[in-house]
PDB file of N, CA, C and O in Angstrom:
ATOM      1  N   MET X 838      15.681 -17.218 -16.654  1.00 52.00           N
ATOM      2  CA  MET X 838      14.960 -18.127 -15.798  1.00 52.00           C
ATOM      3  C   MET X 838      15.078 -17.642 -14.349  1.00 52.00           C
ATOM      4  O   MET X 838      16.135 -17.252 -13.900  1.00 52.00           O
ATOM      5  N   MET X 839      13.969 -17.680 -13.643  1.00 52.00           N
ATOM      6  CA  MET X 839      13.945 -17.254 -12.244  1.00 52.00           C
ATOM      7  C   MET X 839      14.417 -18.366 -11.329  1.00 52.00           C
ATOM      8  O   MET X 839      14.094 -19.525 -11.543  1.00 52.00           O
ATOM      9  N   PRO X 840      15.153 -18.012 -10.304  1.00 58.00           N
ATOM     10  CA  PRO X 840      15.516 -19.031  -9.326  1.00 58.00           C
ATOM     11  C   PRO X 840      14.277 -19.538  -8.601  1.00 58.00           C
ATOM     12  O   PRO X 840      13.284 -18.831  -8.468  1.00 58.00           O
ATOM     13  N   GLU X 841      14.319 -20.756  -8.122  1.00 59.00           N
ATOM     14  CA  GLU X 841      13.160 -21.352  -7.465  1.00 59.00           C
ATOM     15  C   GLU X 841      12.765 -20.645  -6.179  1.00 59.00           C
ATOM     16  O   GLU X 841      11.605 -20.620  -5.816  1.00 59.00           O
ATOM     17  N   ASN X 842      13.720 -20.033  -5.504  1.00 59.00           N
ATOM     18  CA  ASN X 842      13.411 -19.397  -4.234  1.00 59.00           C
ATOM     19  C   ASN X 842      13.027 -17.916  -4.386  1.00 59.00           C
ATOM     20  O   ASN X 842      12.811 -17.229  -3.406  1.00 59.00           O
ATOM     21  N   ALA X 843      12.935 -17.407  -5.610  1.00 58.00           N
ATOM     22  CA  ALA X 843      12.557 -16.007  -5.823  1.00 58.00           C
ATOM     23  C   ALA X 843      11.066 -15.834  -5.543  1.00 58.00           C
ATOM     24  O   ALA X 843      10.246 -16.676  -5.889  1.00 58.00           O
ATOM     25  N   THR X 844      10.713 -14.732  -4.903  1.00 59.00           N
ATOM     26  CA  THR X 844       9.324 -14.447  -4.592  1.00 59.00           C
ATOM     27  C   THR X 844       8.735 -13.576  -5.687  1.00 59.00           C
ATOM     28  O   THR X 844       9.274 -12.521  -5.998  1.00 59.00           O
ATOM     29  N   ARG X 845       7.651 -14.020  -6.278  1.00 64.00           N
ATOM     30  CA  ARG X 845       6.974 -13.223  -7.302  1.00 64.00           C
ATOM     31  C   ARG X 845       6.046 -12.241  -6.603  1.00 64.00           C
ATOM     32  O   ARG X 845       5.429 -12.545  -5.594  1.00 64.00           O
ATOM     33  N   THR X 846       5.948 -11.034  -7.152  1.00 65.00           N
ATOM     34  CA  THR X 846       5.086 -10.027  -6.556  1.00 65.00           C
ATOM     35  C   THR X 846       4.172  -9.428  -7.614  1.00 65.00           C
ATOM     36  O   THR X 846       4.461  -9.458  -8.798  1.00 65.00           O
ATOM     37  N   ARG X 847       3.072  -8.892  -7.170  1.00 77.00           N
ATOM     38  CA  ARG X 847       2.100  -8.210  -8.019  1.00 77.00           C
ATOM     39  C   ARG X 847       1.727  -6.899  -7.345  1.00 77.00           C
ATOM     40  O   ARG X 847       1.914  -6.725  -6.144  1.00 77.00           O
ATOM     41  N   SER X 848       1.137  -5.998  -8.111  1.00 86.00           N
ATOM     42  CA  SER X 848       0.656  -4.747  -7.534  1.00 86.00           C
ATOM     43  C   SER X 848      -0.417  -5.041  -6.504  1.00 86.00           C
ATOM     44  O   SER X 848      -1.231  -5.941  -6.668  1.00 86.00           O
ATOM     45  N   CYS X 849      -0.417  -4.266  -5.456  1.00 86.00           N
ATOM     46  CA  CYS X 849      -1.394  -4.447  -4.393  1.00 86.00           C
ATOM     47  C   CYS X 849      -2.795  -4.113  -4.919  1.00 86.00           C
ATOM     48  O   CYS X 849      -3.005  -3.041  -5.483  1.00 86.00           O
ATOM     49  N   PRO X 850      -3.772  -5.002  -4.740  1.00 86.00           N
ATOM     50  CA  PRO X 850      -5.118  -4.748  -5.237  1.00 86.00           C
ATOM     51  C   PRO X 850      -5.867  -3.680  -4.431  1.00 86.00           C
ATOM     52  O   PRO X 850      -6.851  -3.131  -4.900  1.00 86.00           O
ATOM     53  N   ASP X 851      -5.394  -3.364  -3.241  1.00 88.00           N
ATOM     54  CA  ASP X 851      -6.101  -2.391  -2.406  1.00 88.00           C
ATOM     55  C   ASP X 851      -5.673  -0.952  -2.664  1.00 88.00           C
ATOM     56  O   ASP X 851      -6.492  -0.038  -2.626  1.00 88.00           O
ATOM     57  N   CYS X 852      -4.380  -0.719  -2.925  1.00 87.00           N
ATOM     58  CA  CYS X 852      -3.909   0.661  -3.055  1.00 87.00           C
ATOM     59  C   CYS X 852      -3.602   1.069  -4.491  1.00 87.00           C
ATOM     60  O   CYS X 852      -3.321   2.235  -4.747  1.00 87.00           O
ATOM     61  N   ASP X 853      -3.613   0.128  -5.443  1.00 83.00           N
ATOM     62  CA  ASP X 853      -3.369   0.438  -6.861  1.00 83.00           C
ATOM     63  C   ASP X 853      -2.113   1.277  -7.069  1.00 83.00           C
ATOM     64  O   ASP X 853      -2.131   2.301  -7.745  1.00 83.00           O
ATOM     65  N   ASP X 854      -1.002   0.869  -6.481  1.00 78.00           N
ATOM     66  CA  ASP X 854       0.302   1.517  -6.622  1.00 78.00           C
ATOM     67  C   ASP X 854       0.394   2.897  -5.978  1.00 78.00           C
ATOM     68  O   ASP X 854       1.219   3.716  -6.351  1.00 78.00           O
ATOM     69  N   PHE X 855      -0.468   3.200  -5.022  1.00 88.00           N
ATOM     70  CA  PHE X 855      -0.346   4.394  -4.191  1.00 88.00           C
ATOM     71  C   PHE X 855      -0.274   3.930  -2.738  1.00 88.00           C
ATOM     72  O   PHE X 855      -1.199   4.160  -1.957  1.00 88.00           O
ATOM     73  N   PRO X 856       0.831   3.271  -2.339  1.00 91.00           N
ATOM     74  CA  PRO X 856       0.895   2.627  -1.031  1.00 91.00           C
ATOM     75  C   PRO X 856       1.014   3.571   0.160  1.00 91.00           C
ATOM     76  O   PRO X 856       0.668   3.211   1.266  1.00 91.00           O
ATOM     77  N   ALA X 857       1.518   4.772  -0.068  1.00 91.00           N
ATOM     78  CA  ALA X 857       1.661   5.728   1.028  1.00 91.00           C
ATOM     79  C   ALA X 857       1.171   7.089   0.548  1.00 91.00           C
ATOM     80  O   ALA X 857       1.549   7.536  -0.530  1.00 91.00           O
ATOM     81  N   VAL X 858       0.329   7.711   1.317  1.00 91.00           N
ATOM     82  CA  VAL X 858      -0.231   9.007   0.934  1.00 91.00           C
ATOM     83  C   VAL X 858      -0.190   9.965   2.116  1.00 91.00           C
ATOM     84  O   VAL X 858      -0.098   9.558   3.262  1.00 91.00           O
ATOM     85  N   ALA X 859      -0.257  11.252   1.811  1.00 92.00           N
ATOM     86  CA  ALA X 859      -0.353  12.279   2.839  1.00 92.00           C
ATOM     87  C   ALA X 859      -1.743  12.896   2.733  1.00 92.00           C
ATOM     88  O   ALA X 859      -2.146  13.353   1.664  1.00 92.00           O
ATOM     89  N   ILE X 860      -2.486  12.895   3.815  1.00 93.00           N
ATOM     90  CA  ILE X 860      -3.854  13.401   3.834  1.00 93.00           C
ATOM     91  C   ILE X 860      -3.887  14.657   4.691  1.00 93.00           C
ATOM     92  O   ILE X 860      -3.376  14.666   5.806  1.00 93.00           O
ATOM     93  N   THR X 861      -4.490  15.718   4.152  1.00 94.00           N
ATOM     94  CA  THR X 861      -4.588  16.942   4.946  1.00 94.00           C
ATOM     95  C   THR X 861      -5.721  16.807   5.951  1.00 94.00           C
ATOM     96  O   THR X 861      -6.764  16.226   5.665  1.00 94.00           O
ATOM     97  N   THR X 862      -5.503  17.360   7.135  1.00 92.00           N
ATOM     98  CA  THR X 862      -6.517  17.301   8.186  1.00 92.00           C
ATOM     99  C   THR X 862      -7.453  18.494   8.132  1.00 92.00           C
ATOM    100  O   THR X 862      -8.470  18.516   8.802  1.00 92.00           O
ATOM    101  N   GLY X 863      -7.082  19.512   7.344  1.00 91.00           N
ATOM    102  CA  GLY X 863      -7.889  20.721   7.279  1.00 91.00           C
ATOM    103  C   GLY X 863      -7.440  21.782   8.264  1.00 91.00           C
ATOM    104  O   GLY X 863      -7.868  22.926   8.199  1.00 91.00           O
ATOM    105  N   GLN X 864      -6.555  21.425   9.174  1.00 94.00           N
ATOM    106  CA  GLN X 864      -6.034  22.364  10.165  1.00 94.00           C
ATOM    107  C   GLN X 864      -4.824  23.094   9.609  1.00 94.00           C
ATOM    108  O   GLN X 864      -4.036  22.527   8.863  1.00 94.00           O
ATOM    109  N   LEU X 865      -4.678  24.351   9.968  1.00 94.00           N
ATOM    110  CA  LEU X 865      -3.507  25.131   9.571  1.00 94.00           C
ATOM    111  C   LEU X 865      -2.496  25.155  10.708  1.00 94.00           C
ATOM    112  O   LEU X 865      -2.852  25.277  11.880  1.00 94.00           O
ATOM    113  N   LEU X 866      -1.231  25.034  10.353  1.00 94.00           N
ATOM    114  CA  LEU X 866      -0.155  25.153  11.333  1.00 94.00           C
ATOM    115  C   LEU X 866       0.178  26.632  11.518  1.00 94.00           C
ATOM    116  O   LEU X 866      -0.294  27.496  10.773  1.00 94.00           O
ATOM    117  N   ALA X 867       1.005  26.952  12.493  1.00 95.00           N
ATOM    118  CA  ALA X 867       1.362  28.340  12.803  1.00 95.00           C
ATOM    119  C   ALA X 867       2.018  29.055  11.617  1.00 95.00           C
ATOM    120  O   ALA X 867       1.855  30.258  11.438  1.00 95.00           O
ATOM    121  N   ASP X 868       2.744  28.311  10.776  1.00 96.00           N
ATOM    122  CA  ASP X 868       3.407  28.936   9.629  1.00 96.00           C
ATOM    123  C   ASP X 868       2.499  29.050   8.408  1.00 96.00           C
ATOM    124  O   ASP X 868       2.922  29.479   7.343  1.00 96.00           O
ATOM    125  N   GLY X 869       1.225  28.650   8.517  1.00 93.00           N
ATOM    126  CA  GLY X 869       0.263  28.781   7.421  1.00 93.00           C
ATOM    127  C   GLY X 869       0.134  27.559   6.528  1.00 93.00           C
ATOM    128  O   GLY X 869      -0.683  27.540   5.614  1.00 93.00           O
ATOM    129  N   THR X 870       0.933  26.531   6.756  1.00 94.00           N
ATOM    130  CA  THR X 870       0.826  25.310   5.955  1.00 94.00           C
ATOM    131  C   THR X 870      -0.231  24.392   6.544  1.00 94.00           C
ATOM    132  O   THR X 870      -0.634  24.527   7.694  1.00 94.00           O
ATOM    133  N   ARG X 871      -0.694  23.457   5.752  1.00 95.00           N
ATOM    134  CA  ARG X 871      -1.707  22.503   6.208  1.00 95.00           C
ATOM    135  C   ARG X 871      -1.071  21.360   6.989  1.00 95.00           C
ATOM    136  O   ARG X 871       0.000  20.879   6.647  1.00 95.00           O
ATOM    137  N   GLU X 872      -1.739  20.924   8.022  1.00 95.00           N
ATOM    138  CA  GLU X 872      -1.290  19.762   8.780  1.00 95.00           C
ATOM    139  C   GLU X 872      -1.647  18.515   7.981  1.00 95.00           C
ATOM    140  O   GLU X 872      -2.744  18.404   7.447  1.00 95.00           O
ATOM    141  N   THR X 873      -0.712  17.573   7.873  1.00 95.00           N
ATOM    142  CA  THR X 873      -0.959  16.345   7.121  1.00 95.00           C
ATOM    143  C   THR X 873      -0.703  15.126   7.994  1.00 95.00           C
ATOM    144  O   THR X 873       0.029  15.189   8.981  1.00 95.00           O
ATOM    145  N   VAL X 874      -1.320  14.018   7.593  1.00 95.00           N
ATOM    146  CA  VAL X 874      -1.129  12.733   8.246  1.00 95.00           C
ATOM    147  C   VAL X 874      -0.639  11.768   7.178  1.00 95.00           C
ATOM    148  O   VAL X 874      -1.242  11.666   6.111  1.00 95.00           O
ATOM    149  N   ASN X 875       0.471  11.069   7.426  1.00 94.00           N
ATOM    150  CA  ASN X 875       0.977  10.074   6.486  1.00 94.00           C
ATOM    151  C   ASN X 875       0.314   8.738   6.777  1.00 94.00           C
ATOM    152  O   ASN X 875       0.300   8.284   7.920  1.00 94.00           O
ATOM    153  N   VAL X 876      -0.224   8.102   5.732  1.00 94.00           N
ATOM    154  CA  VAL X 876      -0.947   6.844   5.877  1.00 94.00           C
ATOM    155  C   VAL X 876      -0.378   5.828   4.896  1.00 94.00           C
ATOM    156  O   VAL X 876      -0.154   6.143   3.730  1.00 94.00           O
ATOM    157  N   SER X 877      -0.156   4.597   5.368  1.00 94.00           N
ATOM    158  CA  SER X 877       0.315   3.503   4.517  1.00 94.00           C
ATOM    159  C   SER X 877      -0.788   2.472   4.350  1.00 94.00           C
ATOM    160  O   SER X 877      -1.609   2.277   5.248  1.00 94.00           O
ATOM    161  N   CYS X 878      -0.785   1.789   3.220  1.00 92.00           N
ATOM    162  CA  CYS X 878      -1.763   0.735   2.926  1.00 92.00           C
ATOM    163  C   CYS X 878      -1.636  -0.380   3.964  1.00 92.00           C
ATOM    164  O   CYS X 878      -0.534  -0.830   4.284  1.00 92.00           O
ATOM    165  N   ARG X 879      -2.771  -0.837   4.483  1.00 91.00           N
ATOM    166  CA  ARG X 879      -2.756  -1.905   5.498  1.00 91.00           C
ATOM    167  C   ARG X 879      -2.438  -3.264   4.899  1.00 91.00           C
ATOM    168  O   ARG X 879      -1.929  -4.141   5.587  1.00 91.00           O
ATOM    169  N   THR X 880      -2.720  -3.460   3.616  1.00 89.00           N
ATOM    170  CA  THR X 880      -2.485  -4.764   3.002  1.00 89.00           C
ATOM    171  C   THR X 880      -1.016  -4.973   2.665  1.00 89.00           C
ATOM    172  O   THR X 880      -0.438  -6.002   2.997  1.00 89.00           O
ATOM    173  N   CYS X 881      -0.390  -3.984   2.006  1.00 89.00           N
ATOM    174  CA  CYS X 881       0.996  -4.155   1.559  1.00 89.00           C
ATOM    175  C   CYS X 881       2.000  -3.458   2.473  1.00 89.00           C
ATOM    176  O   CYS X 881       3.201  -3.529   2.244  1.00 89.00           O
ATOM    177  N   HIS X 882       1.522  -2.759   3.492  1.00 89.00           N
ATOM    178  CA  HIS X 882       2.371  -2.063   4.465  1.00 89.00           C
ATOM    179  C   HIS X 882       3.277  -1.028   3.800  1.00 89.00           C
ATOM    180  O   HIS X 882       4.431  -0.861   4.170  1.00 89.00           O
ATOM    181  N   GLY X 883       2.754  -0.358   2.773  1.00 89.00           N
ATOM    182  CA  GLY X 883       3.482   0.727   2.132  1.00 89.00           C
ATOM    183  C   GLY X 883       4.462   0.325   1.052  1.00 89.00           C
ATOM    184  O   GLY X 883       5.210   1.152   0.564  1.00 89.00           O
ATOM    185  N   THR X 884       4.469  -0.936   0.645  1.00 88.00           N
ATOM    186  CA  THR X 884       5.411  -1.368  -0.385  1.00 88.00           C
ATOM    187  C   THR X 884       4.820  -1.280  -1.787  1.00 88.00           C
ATOM    188  O   THR X 884       5.554  -1.173  -2.757  1.00 88.00           O
ATOM    189  N   GLY X 885       3.501  -1.362  -1.926  1.00 87.00           N
ATOM    190  CA  GLY X 885       2.854  -1.307  -3.231  1.00 87.00           C
ATOM    191  C   GLY X 885       2.740  -2.649  -3.922  1.00 87.00           C
ATOM    192  O   GLY X 885       2.140  -2.757  -4.984  1.00 87.00           O
ATOM    193  N   THR X 886       3.327  -3.682  -3.337  1.00 84.00           N
ATOM    194  CA  THR X 886       3.268  -5.013  -3.933  1.00 84.00           C
ATOM    195  C   THR X 886       2.887  -6.044  -2.882  1.00 84.00           C
ATOM    196  O   THR X 886       3.085  -5.836  -1.690  1.00 84.00           O
ATOM    197  N   VAL X 887       2.318  -7.144  -3.354  1.00 81.00           N
ATOM    198  CA  VAL X 887       2.009  -8.274  -2.484  1.00 81.00           C
ATOM    199  C   VAL X 887       2.493  -9.537  -3.170  1.00 81.00           C
ATOM    200  O   VAL X 887       2.519  -9.614  -4.389  1.00 81.00           O
ATOM    201  N   PRO X 888       2.918 -10.545  -2.407  1.00 78.00           N
ATOM    202  CA  PRO X 888       3.298 -11.819  -3.025  1.00 78.00           C
ATOM    203  C   PRO X 888       2.110 -12.410  -3.779  1.00 78.00           C
ATOM    204  O   PRO X 888       0.957 -12.207  -3.396  1.00 78.00           O
ATOM    205  N   VAL X 889       2.375 -13.132  -4.840  1.00 73.00           N
ATOM    206  CA  VAL X 889       1.311 -13.696  -5.670  1.00 73.00           C
ATOM    207  C   VAL X 889       0.372 -14.554  -4.847  1.00 73.00           C
ATOM    208  O   VAL X 889      -0.837 -14.447  -4.973  1.00 73.00           O
ATOM    209  N   ARG X 890       0.888 -15.371  -3.957  1.00 62.00           N
ATOM    210  CA  ARG X 890       0.023 -16.268  -3.189  1.00 62.00           C
ATOM    211  C   ARG X 890      -0.849 -15.513  -2.191  1.00 62.00           C
ATOM    212  O   ARG X 890      -1.854 -16.011  -1.753  1.00 62.00           O
ATOM    213  N   SER X 891      -0.476 -14.301  -1.801  1.00 48.00           N
ATOM    214  CA  SER X 891      -1.250 -13.548  -0.825  1.00 48.00           C
ATOM    215  C   SER X 891      -2.293 -12.640  -1.460  1.00 48.00           C
ATOM    216  O   SER X 891      -3.052 -11.995  -0.766  1.00 48.00           O
ATOM    217  N   ARG X 892      -2.325 -12.566  -2.768  1.00 55.00           N
ATOM    218  CA  ARG X 892      -3.255 -11.667  -3.429  1.00 55.00           C
ATOM    219  C   ARG X 892      -4.712 -12.034  -3.121  1.00 55.00           C
ATOM    220  O   ARG X 892      -5.534 -11.182  -2.851  1.00 55.00           O
ATOM    221  N   ALA X 893      -5.039 -13.322  -3.136  1.00 58.00           N
ATOM    222  CA  ALA X 893      -6.388 -13.761  -2.810  1.00 58.00           C
ATOM    223  C   ALA X 893      -6.696 -13.449  -1.352  1.00 58.00           C
ATOM    224  O   ALA X 893      -7.806 -13.030  -1.029  1.00 58.00           O
ATOM    225  N   ALA X 894      -5.738 -13.615  -0.492  1.00 60.00           N
ATOM    226  CA  ALA X 894      -5.932 -13.309   0.930  1.00 60.00           C
ATOM    227  C   ALA X 894      -6.158 -11.811   1.120  1.00 60.00           C
ATOM    228  O   ALA X 894      -6.940 -11.407   1.967  1.00 60.00           O
ATOM    229  N   ALA X 895      -5.497 -10.980   0.326  1.00 57.00           N
ATOM    230  CA  ALA X 895      -5.670  -9.534   0.419  1.00 57.00           C
ATOM    231  C   ALA X 895      -7.091  -9.148   0.043  1.00 57.00           C
ATOM    232  O   ALA X 895      -7.690  -8.249   0.644  1.00 57.00           O
ATOM    233  N   ARG X 896      -7.665  -9.816  -0.935  1.00 64.00           N
ATOM    234  CA  ARG X 896      -9.050  -9.528  -1.328  1.00 64.00           C
ATOM    235  C   ARG X 896     -10.018  -9.901  -0.207  1.00 64.00           C
ATOM    236  O   ARG X 896     -11.003  -9.232   0.027  1.00 64.00           O
ATOM    237  N   GLU X 897      -9.739 -11.004   0.499  1.00 64.00           N
ATOM    238  CA  GLU X 897     -10.611 -11.426   1.597  1.00 64.00           C
ATOM    239  C   GLU X 897     -10.573 -10.423   2.742  1.00 64.00           C
ATOM    240  O   GLU X 897     -11.578 -10.149   3.365  1.00 64.00           O
ATOM    241  N   VAL X 898      -9.406  -9.852   3.025  1.00 60.00           N
ATOM    242  CA  VAL X 898      -9.272  -8.871   4.096  1.00 60.00           C
ATOM    243  C   VAL X 898     -10.047  -7.609   3.751  1.00 60.00           C
ATOM    244  O   VAL X 898     -10.698  -7.011   4.605  1.00 60.00           O
ATOM    245  N   ALA X 899     -10.028  -7.204   2.476  1.00 59.00           N
ATOM    246  CA  ALA X 899     -10.710  -5.982   2.051  1.00 59.00           C
ATOM    247  C   ALA X 899     -12.232  -6.151   2.073  1.00 59.00           C
ATOM    248  O   ALA X 899     -12.954  -5.179   2.241  1.00 59.00           O
ATOM    249  N   ALA X 900     -12.711  -7.345   1.928  1.00 58.00           N
ATOM    250  CA  ALA X 900     -14.169  -7.585   1.865  1.00 58.00           C
ATOM    251  C   ALA X 900     -14.831  -7.530   3.206  1.00 58.00           C
ATOM    252  O   ALA X 900     -14.407  -7.333   4.218  1.00 58.00           O
TER     253      ALA X 900
END
């Protein structure tokens, strides 16, 4: 049984369990590697989950 004060979470509907990604910019660095930018999901802030009550609100933000 879950305690009453426990927060239930669900997978983020916006990032589908990929909350943080590295995107290449297409530019090469001096050592020959690609320059990347780290990006986190705006809805879940990089956690991959959202509270159950906020899931509907997350859909409204995405629309």
